[in-house]
Coordinates of N, CA, C and O in Angstrom, one line a residue:
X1 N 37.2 22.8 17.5 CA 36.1 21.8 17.5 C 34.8 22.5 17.2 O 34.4 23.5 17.8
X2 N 33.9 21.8 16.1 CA 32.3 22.2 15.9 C 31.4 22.0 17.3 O 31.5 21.2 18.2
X3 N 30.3 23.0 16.9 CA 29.4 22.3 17.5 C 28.5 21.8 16.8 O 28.5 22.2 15.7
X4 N 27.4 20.7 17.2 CA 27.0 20.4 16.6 C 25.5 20.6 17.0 O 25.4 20.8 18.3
X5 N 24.1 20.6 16.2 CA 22.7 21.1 16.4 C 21.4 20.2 16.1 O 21.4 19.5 15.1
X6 N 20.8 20.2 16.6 CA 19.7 19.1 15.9 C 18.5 20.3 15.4 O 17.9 21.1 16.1
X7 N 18.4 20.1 13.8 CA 17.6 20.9 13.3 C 16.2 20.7 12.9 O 16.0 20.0 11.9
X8 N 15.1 21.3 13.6 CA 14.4 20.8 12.9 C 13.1 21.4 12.4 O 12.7 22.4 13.0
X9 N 12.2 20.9 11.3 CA 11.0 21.9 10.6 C 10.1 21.2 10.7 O 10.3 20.0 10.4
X10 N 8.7 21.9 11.1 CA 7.4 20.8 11.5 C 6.3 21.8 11.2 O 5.8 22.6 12.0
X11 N 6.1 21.6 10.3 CA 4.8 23.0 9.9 C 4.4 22.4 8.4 O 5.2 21.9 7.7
X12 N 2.9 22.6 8.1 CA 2.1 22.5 7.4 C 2.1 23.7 6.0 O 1.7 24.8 6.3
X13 N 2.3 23.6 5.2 CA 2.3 24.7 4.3 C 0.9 24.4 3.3 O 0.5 23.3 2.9
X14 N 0.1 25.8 2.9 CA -0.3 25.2 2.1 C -0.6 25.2 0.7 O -0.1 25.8 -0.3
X15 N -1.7 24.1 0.7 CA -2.2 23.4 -0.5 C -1.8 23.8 -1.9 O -1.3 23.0 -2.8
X16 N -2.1 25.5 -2.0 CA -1.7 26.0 -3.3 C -0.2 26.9 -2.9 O 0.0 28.1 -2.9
X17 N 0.8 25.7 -2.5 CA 2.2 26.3 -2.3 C 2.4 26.1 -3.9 O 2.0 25.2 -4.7
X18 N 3.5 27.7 -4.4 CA 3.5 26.9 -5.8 C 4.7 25.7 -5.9 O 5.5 25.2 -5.2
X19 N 4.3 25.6 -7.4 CA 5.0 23.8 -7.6 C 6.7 24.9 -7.6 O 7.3 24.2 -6.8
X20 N 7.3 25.5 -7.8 CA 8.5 25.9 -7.8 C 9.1 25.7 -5.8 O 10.0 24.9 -5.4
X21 N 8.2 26.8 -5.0 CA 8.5 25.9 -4.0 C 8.3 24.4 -3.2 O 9.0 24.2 -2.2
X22 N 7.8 23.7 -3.6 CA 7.6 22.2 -3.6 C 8.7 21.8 -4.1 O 9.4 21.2 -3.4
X23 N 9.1 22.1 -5.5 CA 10.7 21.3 -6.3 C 12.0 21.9 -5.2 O 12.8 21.2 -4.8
X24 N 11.9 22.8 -5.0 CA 13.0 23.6 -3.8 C 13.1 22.9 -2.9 O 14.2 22.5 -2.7
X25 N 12.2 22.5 -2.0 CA 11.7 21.3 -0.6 C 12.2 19.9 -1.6 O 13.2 19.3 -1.3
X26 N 11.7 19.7 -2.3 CA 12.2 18.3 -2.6 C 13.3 17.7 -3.1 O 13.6 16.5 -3.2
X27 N 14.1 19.2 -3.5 CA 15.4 18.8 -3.3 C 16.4 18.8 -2.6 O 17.5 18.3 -2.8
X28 N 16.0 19.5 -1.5 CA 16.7 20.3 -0.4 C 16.6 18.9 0.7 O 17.5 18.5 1.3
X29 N 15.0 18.2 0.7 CA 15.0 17.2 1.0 C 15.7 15.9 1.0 O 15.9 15.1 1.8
X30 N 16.3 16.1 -0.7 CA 17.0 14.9 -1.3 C 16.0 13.6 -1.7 O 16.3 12.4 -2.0
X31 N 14.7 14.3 -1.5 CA 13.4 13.5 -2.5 C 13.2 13.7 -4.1 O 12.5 13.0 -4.9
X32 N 13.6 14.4 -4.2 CA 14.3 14.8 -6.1 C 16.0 14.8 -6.0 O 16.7 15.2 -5.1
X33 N 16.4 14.3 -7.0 CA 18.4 14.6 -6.8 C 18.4 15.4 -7.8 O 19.3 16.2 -7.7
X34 N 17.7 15.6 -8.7 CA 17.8 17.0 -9.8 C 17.3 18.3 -9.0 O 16.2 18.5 -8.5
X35 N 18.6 19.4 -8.9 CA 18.5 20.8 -8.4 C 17.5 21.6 -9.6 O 17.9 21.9 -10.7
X36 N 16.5 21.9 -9.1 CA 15.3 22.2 -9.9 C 16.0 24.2 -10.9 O 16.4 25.2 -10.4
X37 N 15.7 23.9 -12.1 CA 16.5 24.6 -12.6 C 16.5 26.4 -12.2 O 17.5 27.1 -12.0
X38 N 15.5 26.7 -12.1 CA 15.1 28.3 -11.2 C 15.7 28.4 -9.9 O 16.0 29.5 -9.4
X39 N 15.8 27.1 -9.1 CA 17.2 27.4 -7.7 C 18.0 27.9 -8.0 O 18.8 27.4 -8.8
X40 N 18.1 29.3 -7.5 CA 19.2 29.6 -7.2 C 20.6 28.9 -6.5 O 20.4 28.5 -5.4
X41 N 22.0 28.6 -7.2 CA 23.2 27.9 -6.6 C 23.6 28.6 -5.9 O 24.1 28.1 -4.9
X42 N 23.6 29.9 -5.9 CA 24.4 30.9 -4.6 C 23.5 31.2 -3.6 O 24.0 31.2 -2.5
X43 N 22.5 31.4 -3.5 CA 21.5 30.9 -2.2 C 21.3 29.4 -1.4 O 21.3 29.0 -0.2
X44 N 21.1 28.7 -3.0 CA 20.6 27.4 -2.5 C 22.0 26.1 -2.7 O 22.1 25.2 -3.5
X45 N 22.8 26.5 -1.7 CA 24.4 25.5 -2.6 C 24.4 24.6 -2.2 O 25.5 24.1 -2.5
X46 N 23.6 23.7 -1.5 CA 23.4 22.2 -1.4 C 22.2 21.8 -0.5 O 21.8 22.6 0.4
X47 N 21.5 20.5 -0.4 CA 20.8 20.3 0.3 C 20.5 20.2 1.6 O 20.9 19.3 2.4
X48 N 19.8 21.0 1.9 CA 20.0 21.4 3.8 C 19.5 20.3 4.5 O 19.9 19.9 5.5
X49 N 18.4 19.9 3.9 CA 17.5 19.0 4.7 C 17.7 17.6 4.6 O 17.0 16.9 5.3
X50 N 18.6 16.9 3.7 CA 18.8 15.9 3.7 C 19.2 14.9 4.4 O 20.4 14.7 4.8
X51 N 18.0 14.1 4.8 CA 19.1 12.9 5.7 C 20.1 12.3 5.5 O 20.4 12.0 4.3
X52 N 20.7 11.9 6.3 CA 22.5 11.4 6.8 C 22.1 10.4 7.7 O 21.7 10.4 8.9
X53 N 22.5 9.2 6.4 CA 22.2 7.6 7.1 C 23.0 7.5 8.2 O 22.7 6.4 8.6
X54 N 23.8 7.8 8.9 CA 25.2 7.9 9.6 C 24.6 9.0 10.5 O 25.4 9.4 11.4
X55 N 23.3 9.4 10.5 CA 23.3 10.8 11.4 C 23.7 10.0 12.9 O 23.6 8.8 13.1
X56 N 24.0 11.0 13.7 CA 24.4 10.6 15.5 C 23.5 11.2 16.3 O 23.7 11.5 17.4
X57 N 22.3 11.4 15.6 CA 20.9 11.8 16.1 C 20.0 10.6 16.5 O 19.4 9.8 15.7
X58 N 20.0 10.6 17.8 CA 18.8 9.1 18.5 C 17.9 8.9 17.3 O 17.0 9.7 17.2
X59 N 18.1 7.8 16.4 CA 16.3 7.5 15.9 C 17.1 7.9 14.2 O 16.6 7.3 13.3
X60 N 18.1 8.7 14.0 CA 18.5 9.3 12.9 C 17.9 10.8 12.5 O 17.3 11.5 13.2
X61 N 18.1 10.9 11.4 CA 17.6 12.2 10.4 C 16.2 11.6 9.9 O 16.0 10.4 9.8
X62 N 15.2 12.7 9.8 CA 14.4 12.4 9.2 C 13.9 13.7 7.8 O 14.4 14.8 7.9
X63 N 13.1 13.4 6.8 CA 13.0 14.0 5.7 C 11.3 13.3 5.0 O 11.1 12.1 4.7
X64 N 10.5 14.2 5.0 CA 9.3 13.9 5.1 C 8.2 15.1 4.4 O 7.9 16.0 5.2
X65 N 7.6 15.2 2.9 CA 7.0 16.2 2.5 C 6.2 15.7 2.0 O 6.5 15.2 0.9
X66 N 4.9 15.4 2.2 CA 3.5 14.8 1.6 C 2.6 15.6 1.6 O 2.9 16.7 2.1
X67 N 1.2 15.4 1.1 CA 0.1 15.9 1.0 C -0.5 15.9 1.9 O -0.5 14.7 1.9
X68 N -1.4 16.1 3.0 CA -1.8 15.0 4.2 C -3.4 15.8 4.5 O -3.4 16.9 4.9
X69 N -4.4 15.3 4.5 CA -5.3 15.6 4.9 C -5.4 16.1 6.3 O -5.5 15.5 7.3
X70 N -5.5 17.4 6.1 CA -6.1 18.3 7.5 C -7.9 18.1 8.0 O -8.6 19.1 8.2
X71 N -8.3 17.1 8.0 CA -9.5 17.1 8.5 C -10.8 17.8 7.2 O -10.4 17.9 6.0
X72 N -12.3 18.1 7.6 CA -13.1 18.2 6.7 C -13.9 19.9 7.0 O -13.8 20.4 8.1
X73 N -14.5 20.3 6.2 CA -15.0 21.9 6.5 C -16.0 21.4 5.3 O -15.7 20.4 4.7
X74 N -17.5 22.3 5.2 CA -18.3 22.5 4.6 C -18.0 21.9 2.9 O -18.5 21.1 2.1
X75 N -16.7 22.8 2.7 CA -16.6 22.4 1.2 C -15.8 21.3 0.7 O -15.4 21.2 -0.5
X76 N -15.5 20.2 1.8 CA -14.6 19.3 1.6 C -13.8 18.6 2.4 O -13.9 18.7 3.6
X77 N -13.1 17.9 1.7 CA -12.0 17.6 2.6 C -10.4 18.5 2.5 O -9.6 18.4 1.6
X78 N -10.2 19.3 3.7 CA -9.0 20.1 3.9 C -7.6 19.3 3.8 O -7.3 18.3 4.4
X79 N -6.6 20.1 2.9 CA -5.7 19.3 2.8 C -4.3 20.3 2.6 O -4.1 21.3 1.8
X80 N -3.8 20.1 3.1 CA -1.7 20.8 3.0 C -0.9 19.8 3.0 O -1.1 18.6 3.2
X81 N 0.1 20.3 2.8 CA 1.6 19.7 2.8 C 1.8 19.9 4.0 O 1.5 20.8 4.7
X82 N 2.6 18.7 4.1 CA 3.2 18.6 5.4 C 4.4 18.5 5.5 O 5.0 17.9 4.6
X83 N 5.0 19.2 6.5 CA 6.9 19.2 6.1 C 7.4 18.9 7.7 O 7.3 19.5 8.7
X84 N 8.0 17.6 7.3 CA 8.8 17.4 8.5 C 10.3 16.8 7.9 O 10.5 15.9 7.0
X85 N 11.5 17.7 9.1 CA 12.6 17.5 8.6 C 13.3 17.8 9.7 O 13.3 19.0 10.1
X86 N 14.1 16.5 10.4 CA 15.1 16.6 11.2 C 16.5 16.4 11.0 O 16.7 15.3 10.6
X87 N 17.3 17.0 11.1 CA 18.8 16.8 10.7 C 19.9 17.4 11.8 O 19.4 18.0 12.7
X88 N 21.1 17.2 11.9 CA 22.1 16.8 12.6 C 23.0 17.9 11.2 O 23.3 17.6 10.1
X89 N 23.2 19.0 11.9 CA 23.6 20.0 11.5 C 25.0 20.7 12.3 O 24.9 20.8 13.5
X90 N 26.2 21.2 11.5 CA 27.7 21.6 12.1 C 27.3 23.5 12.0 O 26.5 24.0 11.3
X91 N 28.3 24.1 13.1 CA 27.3 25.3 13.5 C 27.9 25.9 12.2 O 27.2 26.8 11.8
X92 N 28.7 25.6 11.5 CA 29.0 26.5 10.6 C 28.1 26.4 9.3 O 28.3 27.0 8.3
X93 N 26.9 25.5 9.4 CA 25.8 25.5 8.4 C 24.7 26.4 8.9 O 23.8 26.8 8.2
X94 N 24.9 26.9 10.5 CA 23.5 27.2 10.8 C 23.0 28.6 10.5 O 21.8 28.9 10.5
X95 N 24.1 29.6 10.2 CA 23.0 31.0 9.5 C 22.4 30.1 8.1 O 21.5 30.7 7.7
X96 N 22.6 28.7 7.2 CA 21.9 28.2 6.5 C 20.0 28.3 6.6 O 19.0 28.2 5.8
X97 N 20.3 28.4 8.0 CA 18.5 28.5 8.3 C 17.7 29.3 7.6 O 16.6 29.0 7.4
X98 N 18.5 30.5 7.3 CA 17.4 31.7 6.7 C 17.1 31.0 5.5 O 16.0 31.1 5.0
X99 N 18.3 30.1 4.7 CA 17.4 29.6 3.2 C 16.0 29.2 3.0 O 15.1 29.6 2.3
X100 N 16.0 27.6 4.7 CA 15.0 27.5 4.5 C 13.6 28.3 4.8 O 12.5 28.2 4.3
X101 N 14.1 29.2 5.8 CA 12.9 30.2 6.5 C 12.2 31.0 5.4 O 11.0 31.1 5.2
X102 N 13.2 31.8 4.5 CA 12.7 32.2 3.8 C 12.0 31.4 2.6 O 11.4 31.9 1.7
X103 N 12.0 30.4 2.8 CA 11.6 29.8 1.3 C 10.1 29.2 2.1 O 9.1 29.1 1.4
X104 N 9.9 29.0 3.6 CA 8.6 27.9 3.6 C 7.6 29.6 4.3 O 6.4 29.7 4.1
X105 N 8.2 30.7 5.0 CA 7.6 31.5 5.6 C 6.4 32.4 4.8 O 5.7 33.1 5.4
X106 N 6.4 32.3 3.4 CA 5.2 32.9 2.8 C 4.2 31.7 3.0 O 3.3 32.0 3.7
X107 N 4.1 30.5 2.5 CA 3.6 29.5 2.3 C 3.1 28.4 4.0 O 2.6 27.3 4.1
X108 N 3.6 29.3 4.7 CA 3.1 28.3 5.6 C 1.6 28.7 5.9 O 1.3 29.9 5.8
X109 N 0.6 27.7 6.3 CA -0.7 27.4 6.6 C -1.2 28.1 7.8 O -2.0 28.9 7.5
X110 N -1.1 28.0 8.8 CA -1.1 28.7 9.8 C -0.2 28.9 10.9 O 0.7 28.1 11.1
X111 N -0.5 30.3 12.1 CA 0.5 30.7 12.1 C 0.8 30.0 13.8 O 0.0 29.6 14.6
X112 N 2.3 30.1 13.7 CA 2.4 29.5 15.1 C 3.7 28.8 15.1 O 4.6 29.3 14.3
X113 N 4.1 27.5 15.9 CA 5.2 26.7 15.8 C 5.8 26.5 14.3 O 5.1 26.5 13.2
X114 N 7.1 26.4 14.3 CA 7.2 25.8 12.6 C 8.7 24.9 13.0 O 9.3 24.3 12.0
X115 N 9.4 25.0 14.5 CA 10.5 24.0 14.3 C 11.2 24.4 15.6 O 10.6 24.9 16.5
X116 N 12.6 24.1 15.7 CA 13.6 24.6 16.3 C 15.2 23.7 16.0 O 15.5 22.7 15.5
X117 N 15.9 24.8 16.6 CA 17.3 24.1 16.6 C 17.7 24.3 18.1 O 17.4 25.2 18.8
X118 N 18.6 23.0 18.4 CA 19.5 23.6 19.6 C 20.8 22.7 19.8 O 20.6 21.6 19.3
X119 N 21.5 22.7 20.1 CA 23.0 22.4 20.3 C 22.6 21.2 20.9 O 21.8 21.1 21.8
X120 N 23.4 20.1 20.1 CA 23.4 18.7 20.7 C 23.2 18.2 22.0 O 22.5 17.2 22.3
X121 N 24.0 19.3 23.0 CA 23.9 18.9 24.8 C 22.9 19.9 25.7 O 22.5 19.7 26.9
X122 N 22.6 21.0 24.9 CA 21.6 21.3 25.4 C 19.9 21.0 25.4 O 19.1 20.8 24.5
X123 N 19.6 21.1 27.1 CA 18.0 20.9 27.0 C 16.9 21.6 26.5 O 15.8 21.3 26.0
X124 N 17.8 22.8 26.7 CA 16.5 23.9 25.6 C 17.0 24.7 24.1 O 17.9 25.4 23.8
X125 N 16.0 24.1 23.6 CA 15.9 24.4 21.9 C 15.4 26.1 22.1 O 14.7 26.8 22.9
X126 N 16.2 26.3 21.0 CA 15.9 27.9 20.2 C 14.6 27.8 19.2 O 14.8 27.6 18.0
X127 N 13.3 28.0 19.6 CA 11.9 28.2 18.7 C 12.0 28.7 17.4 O 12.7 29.7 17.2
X128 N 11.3 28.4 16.4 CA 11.1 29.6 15.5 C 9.8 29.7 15.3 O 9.1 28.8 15.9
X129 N 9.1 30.5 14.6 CA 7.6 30.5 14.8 C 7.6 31.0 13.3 O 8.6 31.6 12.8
X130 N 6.4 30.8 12.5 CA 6.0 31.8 11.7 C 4.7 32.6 11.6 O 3.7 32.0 11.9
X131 N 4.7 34.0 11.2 CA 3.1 34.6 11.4 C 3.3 35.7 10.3 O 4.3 36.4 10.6
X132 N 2.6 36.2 9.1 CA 2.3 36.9 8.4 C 3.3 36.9 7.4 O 3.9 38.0 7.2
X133 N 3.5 35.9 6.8 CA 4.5 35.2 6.1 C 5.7 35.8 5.9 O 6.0 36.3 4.8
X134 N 6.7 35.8 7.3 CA 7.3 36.0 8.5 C 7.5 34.9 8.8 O 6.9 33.8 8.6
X135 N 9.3 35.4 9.8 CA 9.5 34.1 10.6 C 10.4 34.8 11.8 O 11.3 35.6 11.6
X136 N 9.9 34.4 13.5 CA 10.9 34.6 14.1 C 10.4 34.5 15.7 O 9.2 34.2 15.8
X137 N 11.1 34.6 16.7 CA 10.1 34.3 17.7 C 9.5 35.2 18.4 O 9.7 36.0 19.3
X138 N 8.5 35.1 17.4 CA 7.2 36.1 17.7 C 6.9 35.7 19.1 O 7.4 34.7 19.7
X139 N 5.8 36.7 19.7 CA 5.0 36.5 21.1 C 3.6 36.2 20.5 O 3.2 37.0 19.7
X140 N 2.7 35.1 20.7 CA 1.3 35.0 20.6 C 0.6 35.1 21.8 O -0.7 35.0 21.8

């Protein structure tokens, strides 16, 4: 019998992420269904982040990559991508994680929380963090 994990990514990347990572997220998302042609198939062999209308996750999967205004500074108005992605993951997907870590860990915005996973019956989630475009659970 599997176990099963609730996966999930909540961190800000930014602004000048290039467009090759953005096409990666948006299809891993399943917000593009064309696998963007420079993905790698042997790294990247199907969509990790995709919600599952059927998920058995309270509320469902979620899948979520926009632009979003981070507030205002001298020269403007501040702005990143926002990436939020919950999914209902079998343990035999979960070394899967390094795809995504490695693909958002250069490009995230600032450093700190970026998600967690933890086993469907458990109360405490496993953290990930990222810091010096790195990922792991660092000490701050």
């Amino acid at each position: 019998m599997s176990l099963h994990y609730e996966v999930v990514f909540n961190c800000f990347l930014r602004r000048d992420t290039p467009e090759p990572v953005l096409a990666a997220l948006r299809w891993h998302l399943e917000l593009d269904r064309e696998r963007p042609a420079d993905l790698d198939p042997g790294i990247h062999t199907f969509p990790l982040l995709a919600p599952d209308p059927d998920s058995r996750l309270p509320g469902g999967d979620i899948a979520s990559l926009r632009l979003q205004s981070r507030g205002f500074a001298a020269g403007g108005e501040l702005r990143a991508w926002g990436l939020l992605s919950r999914n209902y993951w079998l343990d035999d997907d979960l070394g899967e994680l390094v795809t995504i870590l490695d693909l958002l860990a250069p490009h995230v915005e600032e450093p700190g929380f970026g998600g967690y996973f933890r086993e469907e019956y458990d109360t405490e989630p496993t953290v990930f963090t990222f810091r010096n475009g790195g990922y792991g659970p660092f000490t701050f």
